Coordinates of C-alpha atoms in Angstrom, one line a residue:
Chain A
X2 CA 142.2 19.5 39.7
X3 CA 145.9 19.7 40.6
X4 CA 145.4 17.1 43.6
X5 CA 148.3 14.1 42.8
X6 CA 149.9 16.6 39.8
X7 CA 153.5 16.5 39.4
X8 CA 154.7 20.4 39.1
X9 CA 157.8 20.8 36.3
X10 CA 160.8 22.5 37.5
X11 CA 159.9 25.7 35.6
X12 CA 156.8 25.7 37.4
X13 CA 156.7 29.1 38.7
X14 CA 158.1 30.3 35.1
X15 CA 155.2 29.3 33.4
X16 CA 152.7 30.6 36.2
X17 CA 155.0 34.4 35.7
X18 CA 154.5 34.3 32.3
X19 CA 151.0 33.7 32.4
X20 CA 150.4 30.3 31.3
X21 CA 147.2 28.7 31.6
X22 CA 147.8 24.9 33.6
X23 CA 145.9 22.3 33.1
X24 CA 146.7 18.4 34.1
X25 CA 148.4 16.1 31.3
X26 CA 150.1 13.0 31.6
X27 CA 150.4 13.3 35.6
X28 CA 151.6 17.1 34.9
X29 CA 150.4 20.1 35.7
X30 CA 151.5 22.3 31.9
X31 CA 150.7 25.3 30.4
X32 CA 148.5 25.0 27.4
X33 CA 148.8 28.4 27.0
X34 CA 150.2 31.7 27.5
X35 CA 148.2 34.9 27.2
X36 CA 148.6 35.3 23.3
X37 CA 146.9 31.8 22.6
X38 CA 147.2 29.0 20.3
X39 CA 146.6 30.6 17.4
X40 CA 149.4 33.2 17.8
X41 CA 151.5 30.9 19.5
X42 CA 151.2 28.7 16.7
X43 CA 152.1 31.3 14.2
X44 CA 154.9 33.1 16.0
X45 CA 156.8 28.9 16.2
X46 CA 156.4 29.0 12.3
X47 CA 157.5 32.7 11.9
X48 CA 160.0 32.8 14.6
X49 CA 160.6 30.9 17.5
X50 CA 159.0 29.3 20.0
X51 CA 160.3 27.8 23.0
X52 CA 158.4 24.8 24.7
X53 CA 158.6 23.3 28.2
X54 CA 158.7 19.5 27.5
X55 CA 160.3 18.2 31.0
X56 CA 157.6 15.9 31.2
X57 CA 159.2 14.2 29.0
X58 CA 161.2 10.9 30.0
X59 CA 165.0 11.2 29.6
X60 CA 167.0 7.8 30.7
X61 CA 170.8 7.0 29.5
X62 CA 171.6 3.4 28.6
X63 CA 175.2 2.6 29.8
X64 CA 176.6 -0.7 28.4
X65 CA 177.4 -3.4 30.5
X66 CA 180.0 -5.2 27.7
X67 CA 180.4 -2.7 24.3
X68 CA 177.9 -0.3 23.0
X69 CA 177.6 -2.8 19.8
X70 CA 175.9 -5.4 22.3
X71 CA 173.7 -2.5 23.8
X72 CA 172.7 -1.4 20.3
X73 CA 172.0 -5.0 19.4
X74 CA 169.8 -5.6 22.3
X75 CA 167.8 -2.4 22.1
X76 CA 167.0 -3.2 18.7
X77 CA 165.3 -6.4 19.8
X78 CA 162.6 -4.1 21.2
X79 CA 162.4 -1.9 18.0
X80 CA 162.1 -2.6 14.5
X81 CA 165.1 -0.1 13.7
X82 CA 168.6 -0.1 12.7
X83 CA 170.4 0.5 16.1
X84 CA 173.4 -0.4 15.3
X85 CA 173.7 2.1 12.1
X86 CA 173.8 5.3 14.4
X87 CA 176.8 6.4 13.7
X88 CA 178.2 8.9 17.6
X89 CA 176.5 12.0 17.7
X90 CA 173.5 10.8 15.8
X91 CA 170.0 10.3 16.9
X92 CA 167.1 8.3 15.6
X93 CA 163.3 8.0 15.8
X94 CA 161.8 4.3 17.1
X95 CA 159.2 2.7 18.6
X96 CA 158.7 -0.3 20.9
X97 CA 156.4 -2.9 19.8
X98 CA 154.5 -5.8 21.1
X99 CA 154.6 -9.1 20.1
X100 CA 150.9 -8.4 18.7
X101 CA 152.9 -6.0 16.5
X102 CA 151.3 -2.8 18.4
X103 CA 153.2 0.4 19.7
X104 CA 154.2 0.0 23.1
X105 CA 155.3 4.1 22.5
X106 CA 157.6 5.9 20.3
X107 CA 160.5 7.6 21.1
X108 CA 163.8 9.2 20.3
X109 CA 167.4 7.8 20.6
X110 CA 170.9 9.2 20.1
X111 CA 174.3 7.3 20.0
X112 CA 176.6 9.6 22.4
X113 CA 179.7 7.2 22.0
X114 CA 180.1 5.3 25.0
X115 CA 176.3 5.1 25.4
X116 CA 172.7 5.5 24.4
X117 CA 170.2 8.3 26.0
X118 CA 166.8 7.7 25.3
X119 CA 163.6 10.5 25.1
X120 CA 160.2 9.0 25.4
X121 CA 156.6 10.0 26.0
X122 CA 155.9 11.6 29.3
X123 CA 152.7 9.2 29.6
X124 CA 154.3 5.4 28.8
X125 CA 157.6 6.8 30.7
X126 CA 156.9 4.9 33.7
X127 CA 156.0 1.5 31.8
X128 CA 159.0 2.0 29.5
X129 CA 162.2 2.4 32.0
X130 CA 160.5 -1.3 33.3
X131 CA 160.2 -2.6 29.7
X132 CA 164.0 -1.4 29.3
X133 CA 165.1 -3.0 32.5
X134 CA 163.1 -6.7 32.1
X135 CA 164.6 -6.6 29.0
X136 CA 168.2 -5.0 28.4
X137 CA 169.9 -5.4 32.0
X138 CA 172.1 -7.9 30.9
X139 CA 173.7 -5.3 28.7
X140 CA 173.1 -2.0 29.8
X141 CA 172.4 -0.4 33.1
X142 CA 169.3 1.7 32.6
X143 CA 169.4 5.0 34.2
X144 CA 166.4 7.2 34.6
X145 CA 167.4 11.0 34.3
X146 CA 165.7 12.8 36.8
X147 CA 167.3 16.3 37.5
X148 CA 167.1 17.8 34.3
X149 CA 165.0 19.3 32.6
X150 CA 164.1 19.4 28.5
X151 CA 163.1 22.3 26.6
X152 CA 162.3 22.4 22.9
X153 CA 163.2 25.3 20.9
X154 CA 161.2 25.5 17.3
X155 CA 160.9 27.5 14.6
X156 CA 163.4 29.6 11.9
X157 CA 164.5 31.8 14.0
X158 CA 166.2 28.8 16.8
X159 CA 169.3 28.6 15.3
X160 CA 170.3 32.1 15.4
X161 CA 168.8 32.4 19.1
X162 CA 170.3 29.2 20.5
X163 CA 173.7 30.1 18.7
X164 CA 174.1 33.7 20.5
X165 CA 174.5 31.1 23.8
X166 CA 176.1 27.8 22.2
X167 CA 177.9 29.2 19.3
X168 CA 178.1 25.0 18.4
X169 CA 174.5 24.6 17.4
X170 CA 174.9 26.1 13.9
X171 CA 176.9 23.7 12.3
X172 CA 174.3 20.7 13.8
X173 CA 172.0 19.4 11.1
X174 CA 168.9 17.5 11.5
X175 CA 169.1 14.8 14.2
X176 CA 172.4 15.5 15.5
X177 CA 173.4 14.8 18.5
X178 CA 175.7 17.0 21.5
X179 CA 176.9 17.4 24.3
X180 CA 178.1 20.9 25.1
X181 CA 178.6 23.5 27.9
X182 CA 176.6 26.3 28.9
X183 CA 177.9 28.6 31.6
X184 CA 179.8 25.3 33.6
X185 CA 176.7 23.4 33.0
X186 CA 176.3 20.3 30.2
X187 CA 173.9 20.7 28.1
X188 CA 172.2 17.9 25.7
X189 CA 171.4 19.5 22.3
X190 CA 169.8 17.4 19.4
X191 CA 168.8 19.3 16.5
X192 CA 165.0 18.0 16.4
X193 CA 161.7 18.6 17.9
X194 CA 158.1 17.7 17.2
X195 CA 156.6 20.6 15.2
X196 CA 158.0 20.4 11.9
X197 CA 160.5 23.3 12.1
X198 CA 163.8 23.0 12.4
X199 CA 165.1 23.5 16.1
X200 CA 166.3 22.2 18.8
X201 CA 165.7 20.4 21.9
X202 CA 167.9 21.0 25.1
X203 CA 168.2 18.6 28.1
X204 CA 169.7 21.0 30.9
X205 CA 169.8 20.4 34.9
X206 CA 167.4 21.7 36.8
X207 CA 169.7 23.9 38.9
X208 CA 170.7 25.8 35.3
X209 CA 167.1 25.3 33.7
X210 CA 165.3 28.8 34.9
X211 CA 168.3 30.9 34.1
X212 CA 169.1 29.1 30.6
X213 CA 165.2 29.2 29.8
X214 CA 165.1 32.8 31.0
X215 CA 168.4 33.5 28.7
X216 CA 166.1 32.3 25.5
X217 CA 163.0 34.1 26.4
X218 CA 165.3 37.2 26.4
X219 CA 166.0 36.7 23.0
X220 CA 163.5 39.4 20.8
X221 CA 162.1 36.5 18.5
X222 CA 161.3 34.0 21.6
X223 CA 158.3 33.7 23.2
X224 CA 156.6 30.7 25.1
X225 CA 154.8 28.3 23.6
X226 CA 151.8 26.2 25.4
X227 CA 150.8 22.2 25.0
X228 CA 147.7 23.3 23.0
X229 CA 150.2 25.3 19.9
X230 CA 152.5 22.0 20.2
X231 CA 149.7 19.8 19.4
X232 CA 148.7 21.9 16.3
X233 CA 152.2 22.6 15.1
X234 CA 152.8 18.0 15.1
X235 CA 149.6 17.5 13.3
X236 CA 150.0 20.0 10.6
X237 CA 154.2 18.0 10.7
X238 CA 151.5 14.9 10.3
X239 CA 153.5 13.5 13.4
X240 CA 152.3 11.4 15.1
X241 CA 150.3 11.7 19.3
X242 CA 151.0 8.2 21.3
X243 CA 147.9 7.0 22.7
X244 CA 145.6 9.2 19.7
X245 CA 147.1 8.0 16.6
X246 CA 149.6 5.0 17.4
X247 CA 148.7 2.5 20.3
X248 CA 148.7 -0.8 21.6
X249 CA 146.0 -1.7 18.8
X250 CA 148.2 -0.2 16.0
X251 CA 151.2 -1.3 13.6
X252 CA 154.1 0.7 12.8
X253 CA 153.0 -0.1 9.0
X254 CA 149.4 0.5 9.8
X255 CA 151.0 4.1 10.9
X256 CA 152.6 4.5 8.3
X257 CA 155.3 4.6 10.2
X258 CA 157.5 2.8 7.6
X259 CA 160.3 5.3 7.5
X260 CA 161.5 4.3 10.4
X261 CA 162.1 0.7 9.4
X262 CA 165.5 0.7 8.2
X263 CA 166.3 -2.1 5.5
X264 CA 168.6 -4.2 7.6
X265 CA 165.6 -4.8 10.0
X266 CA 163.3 -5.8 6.9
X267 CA 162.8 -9.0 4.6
X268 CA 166.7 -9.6 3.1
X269 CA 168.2 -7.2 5.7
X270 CA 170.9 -8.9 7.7
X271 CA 169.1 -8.1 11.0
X272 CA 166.1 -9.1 9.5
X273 CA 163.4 -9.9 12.5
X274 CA 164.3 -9.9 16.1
X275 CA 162.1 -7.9 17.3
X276 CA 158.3 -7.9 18.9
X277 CA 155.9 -8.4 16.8
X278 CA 158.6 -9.0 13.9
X279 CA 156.2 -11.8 12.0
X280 CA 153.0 -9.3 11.4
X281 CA 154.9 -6.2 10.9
X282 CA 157.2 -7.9 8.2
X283 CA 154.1 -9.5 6.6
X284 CA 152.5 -6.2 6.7
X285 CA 155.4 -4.6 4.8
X286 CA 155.2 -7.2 2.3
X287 CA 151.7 -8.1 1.7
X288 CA 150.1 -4.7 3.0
X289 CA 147.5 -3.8 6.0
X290 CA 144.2 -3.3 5.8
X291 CA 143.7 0.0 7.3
X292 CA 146.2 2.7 6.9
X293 CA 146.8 6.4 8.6
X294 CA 146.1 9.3 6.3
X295 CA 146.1 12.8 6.2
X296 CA 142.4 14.3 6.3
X297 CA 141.5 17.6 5.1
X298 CA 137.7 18.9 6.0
X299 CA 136.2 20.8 2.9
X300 CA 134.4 22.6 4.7
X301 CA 135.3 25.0 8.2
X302 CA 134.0 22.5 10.6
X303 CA 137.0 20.8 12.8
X304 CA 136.6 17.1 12.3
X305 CA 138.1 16.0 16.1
X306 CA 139.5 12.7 17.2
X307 CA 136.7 10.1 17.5
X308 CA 134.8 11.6 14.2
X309 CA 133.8 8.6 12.3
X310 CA 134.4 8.5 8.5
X311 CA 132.4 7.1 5.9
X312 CA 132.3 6.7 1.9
X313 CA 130.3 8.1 -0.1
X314 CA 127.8 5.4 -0.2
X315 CA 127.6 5.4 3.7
X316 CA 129.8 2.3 4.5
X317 CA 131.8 3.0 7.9
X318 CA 135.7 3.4 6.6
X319 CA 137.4 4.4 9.4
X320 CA 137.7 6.8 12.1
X321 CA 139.7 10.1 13.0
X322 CA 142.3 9.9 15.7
X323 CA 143.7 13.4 15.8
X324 CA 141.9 16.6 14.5
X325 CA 141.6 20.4 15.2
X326 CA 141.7 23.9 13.3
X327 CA 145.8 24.2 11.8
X328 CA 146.7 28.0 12.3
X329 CA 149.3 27.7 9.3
X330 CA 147.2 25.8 6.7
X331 CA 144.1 28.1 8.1
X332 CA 141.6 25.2 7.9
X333 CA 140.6 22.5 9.8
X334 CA 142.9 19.2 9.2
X335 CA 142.9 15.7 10.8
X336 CA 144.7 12.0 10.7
X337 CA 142.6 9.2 11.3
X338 CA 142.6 5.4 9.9
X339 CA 141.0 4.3 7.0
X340 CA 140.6 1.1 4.6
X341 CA 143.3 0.5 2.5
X342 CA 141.2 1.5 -0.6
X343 CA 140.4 4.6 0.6
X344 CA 143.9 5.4 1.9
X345 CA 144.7 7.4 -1.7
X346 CA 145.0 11.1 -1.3
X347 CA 142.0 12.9 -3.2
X348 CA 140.0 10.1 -2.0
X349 CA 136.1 11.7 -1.1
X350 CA 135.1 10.5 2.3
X351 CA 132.3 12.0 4.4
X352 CA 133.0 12.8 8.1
X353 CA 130.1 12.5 10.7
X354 CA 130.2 16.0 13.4
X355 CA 126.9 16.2 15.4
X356 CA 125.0 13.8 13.8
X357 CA 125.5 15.5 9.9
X358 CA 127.9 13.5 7.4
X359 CA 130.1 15.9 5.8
X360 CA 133.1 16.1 2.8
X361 CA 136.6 15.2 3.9
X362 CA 139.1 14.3 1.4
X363 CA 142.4 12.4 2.3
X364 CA 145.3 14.3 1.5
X365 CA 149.3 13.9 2.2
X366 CA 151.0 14.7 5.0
X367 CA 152.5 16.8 6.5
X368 CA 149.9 19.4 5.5
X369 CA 152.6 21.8 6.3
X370 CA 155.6 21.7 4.8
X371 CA 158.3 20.7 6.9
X372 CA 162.1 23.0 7.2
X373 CA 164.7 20.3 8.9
X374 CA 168.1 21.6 8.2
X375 CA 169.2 18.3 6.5
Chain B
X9 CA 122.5 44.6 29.4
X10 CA 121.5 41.1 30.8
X11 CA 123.6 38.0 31.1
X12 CA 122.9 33.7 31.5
X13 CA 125.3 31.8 34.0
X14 CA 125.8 30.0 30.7
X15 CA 127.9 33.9 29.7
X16 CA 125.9 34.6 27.3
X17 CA 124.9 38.8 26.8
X18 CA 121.5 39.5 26.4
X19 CA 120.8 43.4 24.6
X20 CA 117.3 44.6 23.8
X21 CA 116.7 46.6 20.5
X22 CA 113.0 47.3 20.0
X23 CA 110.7 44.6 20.7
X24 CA 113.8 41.9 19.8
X25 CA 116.7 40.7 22.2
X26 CA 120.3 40.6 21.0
X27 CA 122.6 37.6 22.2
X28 CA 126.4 37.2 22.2
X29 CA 128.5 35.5 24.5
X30 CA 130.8 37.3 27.0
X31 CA 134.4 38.6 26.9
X32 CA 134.7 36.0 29.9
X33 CA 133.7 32.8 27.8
X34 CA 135.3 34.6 24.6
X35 CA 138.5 34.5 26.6
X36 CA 138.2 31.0 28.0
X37 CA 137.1 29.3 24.7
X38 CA 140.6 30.7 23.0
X39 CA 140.8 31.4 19.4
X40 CA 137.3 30.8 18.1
X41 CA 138.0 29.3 14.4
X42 CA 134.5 28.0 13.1
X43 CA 130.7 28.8 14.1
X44 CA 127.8 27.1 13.1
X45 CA 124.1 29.4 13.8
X46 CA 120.3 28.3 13.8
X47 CA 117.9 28.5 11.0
X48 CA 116.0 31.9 11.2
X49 CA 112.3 31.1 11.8
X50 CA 113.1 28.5 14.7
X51 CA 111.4 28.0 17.6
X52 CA 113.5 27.2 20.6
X53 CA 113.1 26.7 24.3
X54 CA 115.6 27.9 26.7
X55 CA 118.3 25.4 27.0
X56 CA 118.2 24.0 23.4
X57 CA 121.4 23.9 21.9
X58 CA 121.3 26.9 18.8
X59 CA 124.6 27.7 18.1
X60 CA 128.1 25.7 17.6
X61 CA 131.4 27.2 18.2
X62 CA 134.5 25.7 18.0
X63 CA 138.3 27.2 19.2
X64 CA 141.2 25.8 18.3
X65 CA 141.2 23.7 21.7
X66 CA 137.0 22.3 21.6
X67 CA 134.0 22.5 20.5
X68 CA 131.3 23.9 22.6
X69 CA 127.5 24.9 22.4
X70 CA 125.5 28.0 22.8
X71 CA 122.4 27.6 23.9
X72 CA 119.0 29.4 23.7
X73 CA 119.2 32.0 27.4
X74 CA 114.8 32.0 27.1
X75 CA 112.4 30.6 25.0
X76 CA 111.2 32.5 21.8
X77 CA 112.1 32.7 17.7
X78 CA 115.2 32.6 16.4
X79 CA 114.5 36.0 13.5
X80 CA 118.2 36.6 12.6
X81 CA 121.6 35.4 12.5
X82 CA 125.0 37.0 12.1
X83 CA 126.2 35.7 9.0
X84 CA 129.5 37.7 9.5
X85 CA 130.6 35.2 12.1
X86 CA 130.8 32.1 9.8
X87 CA 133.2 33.7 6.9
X88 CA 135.2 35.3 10.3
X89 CA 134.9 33.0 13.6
X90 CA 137.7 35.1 14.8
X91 CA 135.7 38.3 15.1
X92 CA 134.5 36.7 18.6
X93 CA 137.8 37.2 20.2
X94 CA 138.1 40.5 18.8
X95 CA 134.5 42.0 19.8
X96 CA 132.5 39.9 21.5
X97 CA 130.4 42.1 23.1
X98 CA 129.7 44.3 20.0
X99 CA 130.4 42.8 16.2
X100 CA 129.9 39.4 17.1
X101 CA 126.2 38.9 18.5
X102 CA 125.2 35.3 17.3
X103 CA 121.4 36.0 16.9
X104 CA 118.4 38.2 17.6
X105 CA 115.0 36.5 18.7
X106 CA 111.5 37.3 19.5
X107 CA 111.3 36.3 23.4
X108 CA 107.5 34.7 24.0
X109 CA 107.9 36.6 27.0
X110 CA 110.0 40.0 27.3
X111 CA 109.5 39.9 31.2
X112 CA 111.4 36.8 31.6
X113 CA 114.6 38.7 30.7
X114 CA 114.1 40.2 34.6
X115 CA 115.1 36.8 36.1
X116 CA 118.8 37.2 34.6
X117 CA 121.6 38.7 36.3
X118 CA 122.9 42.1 35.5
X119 CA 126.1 43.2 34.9
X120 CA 126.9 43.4 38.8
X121 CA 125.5 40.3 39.8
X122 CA 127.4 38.8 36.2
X123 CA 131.0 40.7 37.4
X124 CA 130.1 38.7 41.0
X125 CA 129.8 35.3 39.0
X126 CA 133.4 35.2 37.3
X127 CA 134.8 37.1 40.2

């Protein structure tokens, strides 16, 4: 099992504190710690939790001319206003294809006098080359190896990360900094992906044990496995690359409009420019036909990615792409695709688990509500 | 007490056999958050799948240790899944059935030769 599996930097952390490893994207991670999901879960929403996310790729796009030029040629891989990110601000994208699917998603922030870029530990690899066939005319695209990126979640992160970086408590949601930490820099964006306000912290790897071991010391801290993160983003109704956006989906089909600013839209003044621009800009005008929604099981039974959904009459509707048991909502919720006439929430659907169709209804997301400090 | 390389706990109480599953697989499945039991009345072999439980991580099967009749179920479990984390070798038995043949319960391990399997 851990032949070929890259080990994170806090490997020997996570094995002291008695995380559970298992393989994901190429990594060995902990998917647990002895409390387990469900109290790990609980204690991010309650307190805080602090997650090990190094996996994660981290690459810094330096402009070759000005950072207007770099921001102008990113956004001819996304369908988002680059160029708006005011310094010290970062923003959610995704890279499409010219079939108008998600090549991934990702995070970006404007630090001044260049971009750095977070994206998904699994399409890491493929992105850096998408970045360099594409952008190095304008920006040398540097991959950030020696550091590592921890995510710190919950209401109790700000008044933990502030006893060490007194700075982080007058961030709001999405900003963007660079500060120090005992000599070392530190990379703090007020974000993360459970729905909770917190913070997520790119620091080297010579500084990363004893900063993550400073946090952990902190009464309300504890570790948090892959298994509680993936709980906490689907009750946020956020979204898993490669379970509920892909290749084969649109941002519109994601509904994933948000994150299509107006200036990259029909009258914008970047309108287009971007893979894919024609269906995605027809979709947001004319509609899709399928849609993702929120799912909520009426019964106890988990309805898991891969459950396909029907209507009421026993026509096939659509299919579920993420689902599990939510610790916070205490009942089983799910996201999955449907037809565009079923997309309404209170919509009746019927779920098929083990061969026995039973009631889901489609609800809004996020199931849980979310606490950014806007 | 008798046990299945499948961790399943097997307890006799009169002329009917208890069955739960393990601290062992209680601990590896995680936080246990729905289960689904047989019919009562149910004739199964060993093997067949009888039960469905489902943690927050996956859904897995429990399956019938020897052949016999399913003759009760513990409703408890389905209004509070969590109950096998917290006592699975007590509280949270799954179901008690009539074995077609008591003896066969002699070809499962024991608790020694169970402790030996999980190491």
């Amino acid at each position: 099992m851990t032949e070929d599996l890259l080990h994170l930097g806090l490997h020997d952390l996570h094995l002291s504190l008695g995380g559970r490893m298992v393989p994901f994207a190429g990594y060995e991670m902990p998917v647990q710690y002895p409390s387990g999901v469900m109290k790990e879960h609980l204690h991010t929403r309650a307190a805080a939790g602090l997650f090990d996310v190094s996996h994660m790729g981290q690459v810094i796009l330096r402009p070759k001319s000005t950072m207007q030029n770099l921001c102008l040629a990113f956004e001819a891989l996304m369908p988002v206003d680059v160029l708006g990110v005011l310094t010290g601000r970062q923003r959610y994208g995704m890279f499409t294809n010219e079939q108008g699917g998600i090549l991934d998603d990702l995070m970006f922030a404007n630090r001044g006098d260049h971009l750095f870029v977070v994206v998904n530990a699994s399409c890491k690899v493929a992105d850096i080359a998408h970045m360099r066939q594409h952008l190095s005319d304008e920006a040398a695209v540097i991959t950030v190896t020696d550091r590592a990126l921890l995510a710190l979640q919950g209401p109790a992160a700000e008044a933990a990360l502030a006893r060490h970086l007194p700075e982080v408590a007058a961030m709001r949601f999405m900003d963007s900094r660079i500060l120090i930490w005992r000599e070392h820099e530190v990379w703090v964006s007020r974000s993360g992906y459970t729905g909770e306000d917190g913070f997520e912290i790119s620091i080297s790897d010579a500084a990363a044990l004893e900063f993550a071991n400073a946090l952990l010391a902190e009464p309300l801290v504890q570790p948090i496995g892959l298994g509680a993160r993936d709980s906490l983003r689907l009750e946020a109704g956020l979204c898993l690359y490669g379970h509920d956006i892909d290749l084969t989906t649109s941002p519109v089909e994601a509904a994933l409009t948000w994150a299509i600013q107006k200036s990259r839209r029909s009258g914008g003044d970047r309108v287009a420019g971007f893979p894919g621009a024609e269906i995605i800009l027809e979709q947001l005008d004319n509609g899709t036909e399928r849609r993702r929604v929120g799912l909520r099981p009426e019964g106890r039974a988990p309805m898991r990615e891969g459950t396909l959904l029907f209507d009421l009459g026993g026509t096939p509707v659509g299919t579920v792409t993420s689902g599990g048991f939510g610790p916070s909502v205490d009942a089983p919720v799910a996201m999955g695709y449907v037809a565009e006439s079923f997309a309404t929430p209170g919509t009746q659907l019927l779920g098929e688990v083990r061969g026995k169709r039973l009631p889901v209804v489609v609800a809004p997301l996020p199931f849980h509500p979310t606490t950014y400090k806007r | 007490m008798k046990f299945t390389k499948d961790h399943e706990w097997l307890r006799v109480e009169g002329d009917l056999v208890v069955v739960g599953i393990t601290e062992h697989a209680a601990t590896q499945l995680g936080d246990v958050v729905f289960v689904e039991l047989p019919e009562i009345e149910t004739m199964v072999a060993e093997g067949d799948e009888v039960c469905v439980i489902e943690s927050v991580k996956a859904a897995s099967d429990i399956l019938a240790p020897l052949d016999g009749e399913i003759v009760e179920v513990n409703e408890k479990l389905v209004d509070n899944p969590s109950l096998v984390n917290e006592d699975p070798m007590g509280a949270a038995w799954f179901f008690k059935m009539r074995l077609d043949d008591l003896s066969a319960l002699d070809a499962l391990m024991d608790e020694d030769e169970y402790a030996d399997l999980i190491g």
